XYZ file of C-alpha atoms in Angstrom:
742
model
C 75.607 88.027 105.258
C 78.446 85.835 103.958
C 81.078 84.811 106.452
C 84.417 85.839 104.889
C 86.203 82.859 106.386
C 84.284 80.071 104.716
C 85.650 78.197 101.716
C 82.870 79.677 99.539
C 83.849 83.306 100.097
C 87.250 84.369 101.422
C 88.253 87.875 100.378
C 91.637 89.351 101.233
C 91.862 90.728 104.747
C 92.137 94.531 104.773
C 93.714 96.211 107.792
C 94.448 99.868 108.496
C 97.882 100.871 109.815
C 99.973 103.990 110.347
C 101.879 104.799 107.155
C 104.781 106.055 109.253
C 104.112 106.414 113.004
C 101.713 108.233 115.376
C 103.844 111.397 115.621
C 103.963 111.792 111.836
C 100.237 111.047 111.604
C 99.432 113.828 114.110
C 100.887 116.522 111.869
C 98.220 118.405 109.941
C 100.426 118.520 106.852
C 100.456 114.711 106.709
C 96.704 114.222 107.142
C 96.246 112.811 103.606
C 98.981 110.193 103.939
C 99.012 109.260 107.611
C 96.996 106.039 107.375
C 97.099 103.291 104.745
C 95.210 100.036 104.271
C 97.099 96.785 103.777
C 95.469 93.915 101.914
C 96.588 90.420 102.958
C 95.728 87.537 100.575
C 93.532 85.025 102.374
C 95.739 82.094 101.365
C 98.549 83.686 103.425
C 96.231 84.390 106.350
C 93.984 81.409 107.093
C 93.337 82.727 110.573
C 90.412 81.126 112.342
C 88.537 82.711 115.286
C 91.031 83.428 118.041
C 89.646 81.162 120.745
C 92.392 80.841 123.360
C 95.026 82.595 121.253
C 96.900 85.578 122.645
C 96.683 87.669 119.481
C 96.340 87.439 115.680
C 97.651 84.120 114.395
C 98.098 82.900 110.835
C 100.351 80.819 108.634
C 103.481 82.894 109.285
C 103.022 84.809 112.547
C 101.665 84.480 116.048
C 101.186 87.720 117.975
C 101.574 87.351 121.746
C 100.812 90.569 123.584
C 102.506 89.950 126.888
C 104.110 92.884 128.710
C 106.856 91.529 131.031
C 107.403 94.934 132.642
C 103.765 95.102 133.744
C 103.283 91.360 134.073
C 100.046 91.383 132.076
C 98.604 89.890 128.899
C 96.668 92.476 126.906
C 93.317 91.321 125.599
C 93.783 90.004 122.034
C 92.069 91.446 118.992
C 89.793 89.090 117.057
C 90.444 89.942 113.398
C 87.528 87.721 112.392
C 85.011 89.665 114.435
C 82.368 91.014 112.054
C 82.809 94.642 113.141
C 86.555 94.353 112.698
C 86.721 92.837 109.216
C 83.820 94.938 107.909
C 85.672 98.152 108.846
C 89.164 97.195 107.622
C 90.260 96.505 111.164
C 90.391 98.885 114.092
C 91.039 102.572 113.542
C 94.722 103.440 114.097
C 95.223 104.424 117.715
C 98.324 104.761 119.863
C 96.199 104.166 122.984
C 94.698 100.799 122.025
C 96.864 97.658 122.512
C 94.522 95.743 120.202
C 95.449 98.080 117.369
C 99.135 97.545 118.186
C 98.560 93.820 117.553
C 96.752 94.587 114.300
C 99.558 96.904 113.157
C 102.451 94.482 113.663
C 100.526 91.572 112.140
C 99.456 93.471 109.004
C 102.826 95.096 108.308
C 104.794 91.886 108.905
C 102.442 89.886 106.652
C 102.729 92.501 103.920
C 106.528 92.267 104.109
C 106.371 88.488 103.669
C 104.143 88.956 100.608
C 106.698 91.336 99.046
C 109.479 88.767 99.490
C 107.483 85.846 98.155
C 106.577 87.807 95.033
C 110.220 88.724 94.411
C 111.774 85.347 95.287
C 109.146 83.112 93.714
C 108.868 80.787 96.682
C 107.603 80.629 100.258
C 109.346 82.428 103.088
C 110.761 79.976 105.634
C 111.997 81.021 109.060
C 115.371 79.850 110.320
C 114.953 76.390 111.795
C 115.384 75.759 115.497
C 118.144 73.407 116.639
C 118.408 71.084 119.583
C 120.992 68.494 120.534
C 119.805 64.895 120.626
C 122.632 62.839 122.070
C 125.721 63.911 120.132
C 123.821 65.101 117.063
C 122.161 68.469 116.454
C 118.655 68.170 115.031
C 116.864 70.913 113.133
C 113.131 71.474 113.488
C 110.711 73.380 111.284
C 109.474 76.724 112.646
C 105.919 77.348 111.452
C 105.243 80.721 113.058
C 107.443 83.614 114.045
C 106.248 85.148 117.288
C 105.680 88.892 117.589
C 105.660 90.632 120.979
C 104.368 94.235 120.553
C 105.248 95.223 124.156
C 108.243 93.022 124.954
C 110.505 95.497 126.757
C 110.582 98.969 128.227
C 113.394 100.616 126.298
C 113.985 102.498 123.054
C 114.771 99.327 121.158
C 113.312 96.642 118.938
C 115.022 93.585 117.523
C 114.701 90.130 116.042
C 115.742 87.372 118.439
C 116.916 84.313 116.460
C 117.029 82.089 119.539
C 113.400 82.799 120.477
C 112.320 83.024 116.806
C 110.551 86.236 117.724
C 110.277 89.957 116.989
C 110.528 91.992 120.191
C 109.299 95.610 120.259
C 109.982 98.062 123.054
C 108.260 101.169 124.371
C 109.529 104.084 126.442
C 108.651 107.528 127.752
C 109.735 110.466 125.626
C 112.559 112.391 127.358
C 112.653 116.129 127.931
C 114.538 116.765 124.662
C 112.004 114.885 122.523
C 110.737 116.799 119.497
C 108.145 114.243 118.347
C 105.976 114.125 121.465
C 105.701 115.929 124.843
C 108.043 114.683 127.554
C 106.572 111.679 129.339
C 104.481 110.591 126.355
C 104.796 106.869 125.674
C 106.458 105.979 122.371
C 105.758 102.511 120.943
C 108.241 101.128 118.442
C 105.603 98.621 117.269
C 103.635 101.550 115.795
C 106.461 102.577 113.457
C 105.817 101.062 110.030
C 109.532 101.313 109.217
C 110.662 99.526 112.360
C 108.193 96.643 111.959
C 109.298 96.103 108.339
C 112.959 96.388 109.321
C 112.701 93.717 112.021
C 110.647 91.372 109.826
C 113.312 91.616 107.116
C 115.992 90.626 109.635
C 113.987 87.472 110.387
C 113.407 86.669 106.696
C 117.077 87.169 105.827
C 118.113 85.017 108.777
C 115.937 82.242 107.364
C 117.704 82.562 104.005
C 121.255 83.167 105.289
C 121.805 82.376 108.998
C 125.555 82.991 108.663
C 125.005 86.605 107.610
C 124.698 87.521 111.302
C 128.321 86.541 111.925
C 130.842 89.316 112.449
C 133.390 88.084 109.907
C 134.151 91.301 107.992
C 133.238 95.010 108.248
C 130.341 94.691 105.769
C 128.599 91.525 106.951
C 126.315 92.863 109.677
C 126.158 96.223 107.921
C 124.613 94.394 104.968
C 121.947 92.965 107.287
C 121.097 96.474 108.510
C 121.227 98.104 105.097
C 119.078 95.446 103.454
C 116.405 95.829 106.148
C 116.444 99.616 105.617
C 116.231 99.256 101.822
C 113.090 97.125 102.056
C 111.520 99.451 104.624
C 112.213 102.519 102.451
C 110.901 101.152 99.185
C 107.899 99.433 100.723
C 106.502 102.931 101.349
C 106.345 103.414 97.589
C 103.652 100.718 97.363
C 101.100 102.999 99.055
C 99.538 105.360 96.442
C 98.253 107.862 99.006
C 101.721 108.268 100.552
C 103.480 108.496 97.224
C 101.120 111.052 95.691
C 101.224 113.179 98.850
C 105.025 113.301 98.894
C 105.257 113.795 95.113
C 102.979 116.786 95.485
C 105.026 118.292 98.323
C 108.336 117.876 96.487
C 106.838 118.896 93.109
C 108.069 115.597 91.719
C 111.686 116.191 92.764
C 112.487 113.238 95.005
C 115.947 114.618 95.741
C 114.266 117.167 98.003
C 113.625 116.544 101.679
C 110.639 114.256 102.164
C 109.394 111.334 104.233
C 110.328 108.954 101.399
C 114.046 109.251 102.135
C 113.765 108.808 105.912
C 113.158 106.009 108.386
C 111.804 105.974 111.952
C 110.847 109.636 112.193
C 109.161 109.404 115.607
C 111.898 107.372 117.274
C 114.664 109.630 115.987
C 112.907 112.748 117.252
C 111.906 111.149 120.541
C 115.488 110.269 121.499
C 116.575 113.856 120.961
C 118.030 113.875 117.455
C 115.471 116.403 116.227
C 114.903 114.506 112.977
C 114.410 110.982 111.640
C 116.680 108.210 112.907
C 117.866 107.557 109.333
C 118.003 110.124 106.531
C 119.584 108.752 103.374
C 119.219 111.813 101.147
C 120.694 114.572 103.237
C 120.516 116.483 106.492
C 120.682 119.892 108.136
C 123.739 122.031 107.589
C 125.060 122.807 111.067
C 126.043 126.337 110.054
C 122.962 127.429 108.098
C 120.362 125.173 109.703
C 119.012 124.374 106.223
C 118.455 120.882 104.849
C 120.970 119.959 102.135
C 121.247 117.048 99.718
C 124.081 114.715 100.674
C 126.537 114.330 97.750
C 128.112 110.896 97.192
C 131.643 110.348 98.499
C 133.987 107.689 97.190
C 135.787 107.550 100.550
C 132.613 107.159 102.625
C 133.319 103.559 103.629
C 136.817 104.466 104.845
C 135.391 106.730 107.544
C 132.181 104.814 108.323
C 132.526 103.045 111.670
C 130.001 100.425 112.741
C 127.164 98.554 111.079
C 124.721 101.441 110.829
C 127.206 103.935 109.420
C 128.493 101.479 106.810
C 124.986 100.266 106.049
C 123.861 103.839 105.434
C 126.406 104.101 102.603
C 124.920 101.050 100.886
C 121.361 102.362 101.285
C 122.418 105.740 99.893
C 123.916 104.006 96.838
C 120.714 102.025 96.175
C 118.586 105.144 96.658
C 120.828 107.079 94.262
C 120.338 104.346 91.644
C 116.570 104.615 92.127
C 116.643 108.412 91.741
C 118.657 108.129 88.512
C 116.131 105.679 87.069
C 113.158 107.767 88.226
C 114.530 110.992 86.699
C 115.242 109.218 83.416
C 111.729 107.728 83.222
C 109.973 110.989 84.110
C 112.060 113.459 82.068
C 109.494 113.420 79.252
C 106.653 114.208 81.663
C 108.516 117.246 82.986
C 109.244 118.426 79.433
C 105.599 118.077 78.415
C 104.350 119.863 81.537
C 106.876 122.712 81.185
C 106.694 123.361 77.429
C 110.096 121.865 76.925
C 112.028 123.721 79.629
C 111.980 120.909 82.170
C 111.189 123.469 84.893
C 107.641 123.431 86.244
C 105.727 126.657 86.751
C 105.397 127.942 90.294
C 102.424 126.906 92.356
C 100.868 123.562 93.137
C 101.753 120.705 90.820
C 99.053 119.609 88.364
C 96.969 116.720 89.840
C 97.242 114.640 86.656
C 101.003 115.113 86.544
C 101.201 114.163 90.213
C 99.412 110.877 89.531
C 101.616 110.077 86.540
C 104.821 110.856 88.443
C 103.620 108.770 91.381
C 102.861 105.853 89.047
C 106.367 106.022 87.547
C 107.987 106.324 90.967
C 106.032 103.288 92.218
C 107.026 101.205 89.190
C 110.703 102.144 89.539
C 110.636 101.417 93.269
C 109.030 98.001 92.779
C 111.671 97.009 90.235
C 114.543 98.285 92.394
C 113.177 96.504 95.471
C 112.747 93.223 93.595
C 116.284 93.482 92.233
C 117.665 93.996 95.745
C 115.667 91.085 97.175
C 116.447 88.653 94.350
C 120.133 89.463 94.701
C 120.129 87.627 98.034
C 119.917 84.368 96.063
C 123.031 85.403 94.132
C 125.508 85.942 96.976
C 128.065 83.573 98.478
C 126.551 81.861 101.543
C 129.162 83.322 103.933
C 131.621 86.211 104.289
C 129.840 88.598 101.895
C 130.853 92.224 101.364
C 129.208 95.146 99.571
C 131.152 94.453 96.377
C 129.748 90.916 96.319
C 126.258 92.349 96.759
C 126.761 94.653 93.760
C 127.768 91.634 91.656
C 124.694 89.795 92.943
C 122.416 92.706 91.988
C 123.809 92.933 88.461
C 123.792 89.161 87.855
C 120.298 88.573 89.269
C 118.776 91.275 87.072
C 120.787 90.266 84.005
C 119.679 86.635 84.194
C 116.013 87.593 84.509
C 115.998 90.585 82.124
C 118.828 90.183 79.582
C 117.772 93.329 77.712
C 118.271 96.236 80.114
C 116.085 98.635 78.121
C 115.742 101.279 80.836
C 119.331 101.115 82.071
C 118.616 99.835 85.578
C 121.928 98.002 85.857
C 123.905 100.949 84.528
C 122.268 103.131 87.203
C 123.300 100.683 89.941
C 126.898 100.500 88.716
C 127.149 104.287 88.513
C 125.597 104.844 91.955
C 127.695 102.224 93.740
C 130.860 103.543 92.113
C 129.986 107.093 93.196
C 129.787 105.887 96.807
C 133.024 103.891 96.544
C 131.404 100.444 96.554
C 133.305 98.277 94.077
C 134.419 94.619 94.123
C 138.149 94.280 94.725
C 138.302 91.186 92.504
C 136.941 92.966 89.400
C 139.361 95.191 87.508
C 136.872 96.624 85.003
C 133.543 98.039 86.213
C 131.383 96.891 83.329
C 128.200 94.882 83.451
C 129.861 91.883 81.838
C 132.809 91.944 84.237
C 130.524 92.141 87.275
C 128.489 89.052 86.354
C 129.240 85.992 88.450
C 130.833 83.341 86.211
C 129.087 80.401 84.637
C 130.631 76.983 85.294
C 132.386 76.962 81.915
C 133.743 80.486 82.497
C 135.065 79.412 85.880
C 136.834 76.493 84.224
C 138.427 78.778 81.650
C 139.676 81.103 84.395
C 141.416 78.396 86.382
C 145.114 79.061 86.798
C 146.063 75.395 86.573
C 144.456 72.462 84.819
C 145.281 69.153 86.589
C 143.523 67.007 84.002
C 143.828 66.942 80.233
C 140.100 67.436 79.772
C 138.706 69.010 82.989
C 135.522 70.249 81.281
C 134.395 66.689 80.651
C 135.159 65.652 84.230
C 133.519 68.581 86.011
C 130.718 69.687 83.748
C 129.565 66.438 82.232
C 129.884 63.842 84.959
C 129.365 65.683 88.256
C 126.872 68.205 86.894
C 124.779 65.419 85.396
C 124.724 63.613 88.725
C 123.529 66.755 90.514
C 120.881 67.282 87.848
C 119.765 63.681 88.161
C 119.489 64.091 91.925
C 117.283 67.179 91.550
C 114.982 65.774 88.876
C 114.814 62.148 90.043
C 115.960 61.880 93.666
C 114.668 58.339 94.080
C 116.625 57.129 91.052
C 119.739 58.922 92.320
C 119.153 57.408 95.762
C 119.027 53.912 94.245
C 122.267 54.519 92.366
C 124.025 55.767 95.491
C 122.686 52.818 97.484
C 124.146 50.321 95.067
C 127.573 51.966 95.067
C 128.106 52.532 98.795
C 130.307 49.427 98.922
C 132.877 51.284 96.818
C 133.629 53.737 99.643
C 137.300 53.859 100.595
C 137.030 52.506 104.142
C 134.673 50.321 106.128
C 133.933 53.244 108.452
C 132.883 55.363 105.464
C 130.734 52.549 104.131
C 128.937 52.325 107.483
C 128.553 56.116 107.658
C 127.138 56.333 104.139
C 124.804 53.429 104.860
C 123.497 55.236 107.938
C 122.820 58.331 105.850
C 121.025 56.209 103.243
C 118.757 54.817 105.972
C 117.943 58.339 107.179
C 117.176 59.478 103.631
C 114.950 56.462 103.047
C 112.950 57.200 106.201
C 112.534 60.847 105.185
C 111.468 59.710 101.717
C 108.680 57.603 103.208
C 107.555 60.482 105.416
C 107.478 62.821 102.428
C 105.263 60.395 100.507
C 102.883 60.168 103.455
C 102.759 63.940 103.901
C 102.152 64.544 100.213
C 99.428 61.945 99.945
C 97.750 63.384 103.011
C 97.832 66.892 101.569
C 96.369 65.976 98.169
C 92.806 65.679 99.409
C 93.107 69.022 101.234
C 94.311 70.671 98.027
C 91.577 69.275 95.780
C 89.422 72.402 96.114
C 92.296 74.872 96.009
C 94.313 73.588 93.031
C 93.408 72.787 89.433
C 92.406 69.147 89.040
C 95.287 68.456 86.642
C 97.798 69.683 89.214
C 96.401 67.446 91.937
C 96.340 64.407 89.645
C 99.931 65.040 88.602
C 101.093 65.434 92.193
C 99.262 62.293 93.289
C 100.841 60.330 90.474
C 104.311 61.627 91.246
C 104.027 60.980 94.946
C 102.912 57.388 94.449
C 105.260 56.451 91.624
C 108.854 55.592 92.433
C 110.708 57.091 89.429
C 110.873 60.795 88.547
C 109.538 62.192 91.824
C 110.707 65.802 92.113
C 109.819 66.509 95.730
C 110.758 70.198 95.557
C 108.438 70.823 92.605
C 105.528 69.066 94.351
C 106.169 70.702 97.739
C 106.226 74.118 96.076
C 102.556 73.662 95.140
C 101.443 72.487 98.578
C 102.626 74.095 101.822
C 105.637 75.413 103.705
C 105.992 72.346 105.925
C 106.423 70.077 102.920
C 108.751 72.587 101.298
C 110.961 72.565 104.391
C 111.102 68.767 104.641
C 111.638 68.341 100.893
C 114.594 70.734 101.085
C 116.083 68.780 103.989
C 115.674 65.552 102.023
C 117.606 67.004 99.077
C 120.286 68.447 101.374
C 121.078 65.002 102.778
C 121.036 63.447 99.330
C 123.344 66.111 97.902
C 125.715 65.740 100.851
C 125.950 62.034 100.165
C 126.451 62.545 96.435
C 129.252 65.101 96.860
C 130.918 63.266 99.760
C 131.006 60.056 97.763
C 131.273 60.953 94.070
C 132.572 64.511 93.614
C 135.911 64.538 91.783
C 138.923 66.484 93.110
C 138.784 68.630 89.968
C 135.175 69.595 90.624
C 135.848 70.375 94.286
C 138.850 72.516 93.345
C 136.726 74.379 90.837
C 134.007 75.247 93.339
C 136.499 76.112 96.081
C 135.604 73.277 98.469
C 138.129 71.191 100.434
C 138.255 67.597 99.281
C 135.503 66.007 101.348
C 136.500 62.519 100.200
C 140.237 62.841 100.827
C 141.305 60.898 103.959
C 144.842 62.293 103.646
C 143.871 65.950 104.120
C 146.314 67.098 106.808
C 144.795 70.376 108.094
C 143.933 69.942 111.763
C 141.666 72.999 112.122
C 139.364 72.019 109.267
C 136.040 70.878 110.686
C 135.650 67.123 110.236
C 132.471 65.172 109.673
C 131.386 63.137 112.686
C 129.887 60.658 110.192
C 132.810 60.072 107.828
C 135.766 61.562 109.700
C 136.624 63.455 106.502
C 136.556 67.250 105.915
C 133.032 68.379 106.759
C 130.616 69.867 104.250
C 127.432 71.655 105.310
C 124.740 71.739 102.626
C 122.978 74.865 103.833
C 120.150 75.021 101.322
C 118.550 73.412 98.321
C 115.613 75.561 97.248
C 113.681 76.392 94.108
C 112.805 79.856 92.812
C 110.154 80.709 90.212
C 110.305 84.210 88.761
C 108.679 86.045 85.874
C 111.301 87.700 83.731
C 111.479 89.337 80.331
C 108.189 89.189 78.411
C 106.680 87.542 81.518
C 108.614 84.346 80.831
C 108.672 82.033 83.854
C 112.237 81.334 84.908
C 112.838 78.454 87.325
C 116.105 77.653 89.036
C 117.522 75.781 91.996
C 119.659 77.584 94.574
C 122.214 75.364 96.320
C 124.599 76.569 99.033
C 127.602 74.701 100.467
C 129.633 75.847 103.499
C 132.838 74.679 105.180
C 134.273 75.717 108.555
C 137.719 75.982 110.104
C 138.816 76.857 113.654
C 140.474 80.262 113.832
C 142.885 81.718 116.401
C 144.025 85.288 117.062
C 147.612 84.160 117.646
C 149.200 83.134 114.294
C 151.615 80.769 116.093
C 148.725 79.012 117.820
C 146.939 78.819 114.444
C 149.988 77.161 112.934
C 150.221 74.663 115.769
C 146.528 73.789 115.576
C 146.700 73.412 111.795
C 149.497 70.887 112.275
C 147.509 68.680 114.663
C 146.525 65.238 113.348
C 143.005 65.732 111.966
C 140.160 64.342 114.055
C 136.421 64.960 114.313
C 136.897 65.036 118.106
C 138.791 68.316 117.693
C 135.699 70.128 116.367
C 134.888 71.155 119.921
C 138.422 72.308 120.790
C 138.574 75.880 122.143
C 139.060 78.503 119.443
C 138.732 82.273 119.022
C 136.492 82.393 115.956
C 135.103 80.300 113.130
C 136.428 80.966 109.659
C 134.045 79.909 106.889
C 134.066 79.656 103.105
C 131.440 78.432 100.686
C 129.818 78.425 97.278
C 126.377 79.011 95.788
C 125.164 77.149 92.685
C 122.345 78.477 90.538
C 121.006 75.589 88.469
C 118.537 75.838 85.591
C 115.403 73.851 86.480
C 114.914 72.622 82.900
C 118.388 71.738 81.648
C 119.886 71.255 85.145
C 122.998 73.071 83.951
C 124.862 75.175 86.512
C 124.029 78.739 85.453
C 126.247 80.530 87.954
C 129.071 79.589 90.282
C 129.267 82.054 93.183
C 132.220 81.404 95.478
C 133.247 83.256 98.601
C 136.287 85.375 97.861
C 138.646 83.132 99.811
C 138.651 79.343 100.062
C 138.706 77.458 103.351
C 142.475 76.943 102.924
C 143.205 80.612 102.232
C 145.630 82.192 104.684
C 144.724 85.610 103.272
C 141.050 85.025 104.051
C 141.848 83.739 107.540
C 144.088 86.734 108.215
C 141.451 89.189 106.983
C 138.897 87.671 109.368
C 141.420 87.769 112.227
C 142.401 91.364 111.488
C 138.765 92.472 111.443
C 138.044 90.939 114.843
C 141.267 92.108 116.500
C 140.682 95.579 115.062
C 137.252 95.557 116.673
C 138.906 94.922 120.043
C 140.597 98.336 119.906
C 137.420 100.285 119.135
C 135.296 101.985 121.788
C 132.039 100.243 122.649
C 129.078 101.180 120.486
C 125.686 99.825 119.529
C 127.301 97.429 117.089
C 130.149 96.121 119.186
C 130.174 95.740 122.965
C 133.853 94.876 123.470
C 133.471 91.130 122.958
C 132.681 89.029 119.940
C 128.972 88.200 120.475
C 127.389 85.198 118.853
C 124.689 85.406 116.226
C 121.890 85.157 118.786
C 123.101 88.313 120.544
C 123.998 90.170 117.356
C 120.615 91.781 116.699
C 120.109 92.790 120.324
C 123.416 94.658 120.464
C 123.014 95.953 116.943
C 119.682 97.614 117.690
C 120.078 98.985 121.194
C 120.107 102.779 121.184
C 123.454 104.277 122.026
C 124.732 107.839 121.959
C 127.844 106.679 120.110
C 125.897 105.328 117.151
C 122.309 105.915 116.099
C 120.408 102.667 115.864
C 117.079 100.952 116.083
C 115.605 97.503 115.722
């Protein structure tokens, strides 16, 4: 028999999991949709025999089944054991810890696959940081750790400090309706919860600042986005979809498992129903389930991350339902002789399959839109209105012809739930699109130069494009012009950065050359030859393009290389006009007087953090491959609750030594560039609503935090302003004042 883990024959790994959770699977009515099989592509799961490992381990995850409460390591499952891989893994079982390991590994891997398909690039975890001397160094994180039995409580969460997913377990209380009192409930066996936590980790890798509590929507967006992915991922399982289509007779506005999350956990903690229900709920007077109508004032009364996040999820789900009903109206007319009302009795099996196919297609498109939108947001201080603009722009740029009205459905649904951008006066598709660079120039209130378009678009944009396409050539140009820096200190600082970039460049060449022989069997010969040539030839070496065809380690280091190079380019050569246009404080202005603005320890000038330089490859209209670079820039300022103290600190003589001065919060602003990978033109300019200088933005951040101080403690806010590392723990701990989960 062929070994499936040889290079000659490596089929996808197939693993069985609970479609929902053990309690839902036990119900006789769910017997046809209680278990699903997940297929993991072998290139994402090059797991070798376990050996001394503590659980399943692959490219992205390492499962460690240690139970701190019991002080034991559970025996690890060997996914490469012949009896395991021949039978699509172990049979789902709440009693078997080995299956728990299989469940979290399979569901988390499947979630990564969904993101990589939508984003067109590899998923990278948030890097780990450590202080070396006076400088913070970032390190690549290869694997995210998963602990299926990490804690004994009704909670599960992503821990950004440990780079781990932690799942809890607990005994069902006396008021549990999902299992008898005393029965052990494992959060790691809830498909929804595992997806939800994995999404938190993926989003933290893309946008680490999204965990900051800077406005009412920021952490709510984290929660809502994780719920959106968990909900629509269920639509990828045909057996689940057809079962629920049959039970609702094709009407997805009726009560079903497709509009709920974490059924077992919600019932186990005494709610009597799922933890989240985005379609409706029981009427307290009649006891009957009712569809929840949209409310334009919902956000005004929603308190806390979960309540606000639920409004966003409801808006996305409403958009999906509108699209689904539009695409299936003809099927209902055909099946009902034109009335649109189906005959009584069980739905026709053929109609059920067709409706399920349409629902799956709509769900896939909606999910991809929501995921891709995360590349189209500002890098900090995002609200729901910004996310709507990101959704509309991301889909417009990939599918200019909106034949089926997806974008119109999103605009209508968000408006119905009161989610609208405050900076857009007309709710049309065109008005909601983020501006191009030329549109941003036209909208400027003042024009300091006679011909700003030539200064900003032609000169600076060309330099950025040159850096992306030919980093070594751009490096040489910057090297030769360092002497033109304004001060000797800046010259020395720039020279130090050039030395660091040069060392990283050499390491990248070595890594790429070393990987070419490993890739010879996996990639087309022409690709390998091209990569070898590029990596050994000085001019025209696009490290991001080459790294994208190799592995995640190279992709990470290539991105860091470009981040340093871009920082140097902007710090040295960006014009004041260009910086004004993109909403960034003048990073090359030694006379900037603001004392609270974070200063660079290298140059002593206003600091600029290049958060990301990444490439995305997506198939758009008529399957055309669209490639673009996503660049994010962030600036930081010290914030104080007392306006008089803020004024005094702003007036201090600026110094990099003041970066560590005590402060109450960090106020951030930033911009995202979307750059065409062929023309290197800036497609979109996505700025945070307020600049780093904005007193209105600073006051809004202050008001949000001081308003939080007056609220009673809940699962989102514990009475202090927790850092990002603590955010997910507090956010997901069950509390009677706000329903939550990890």
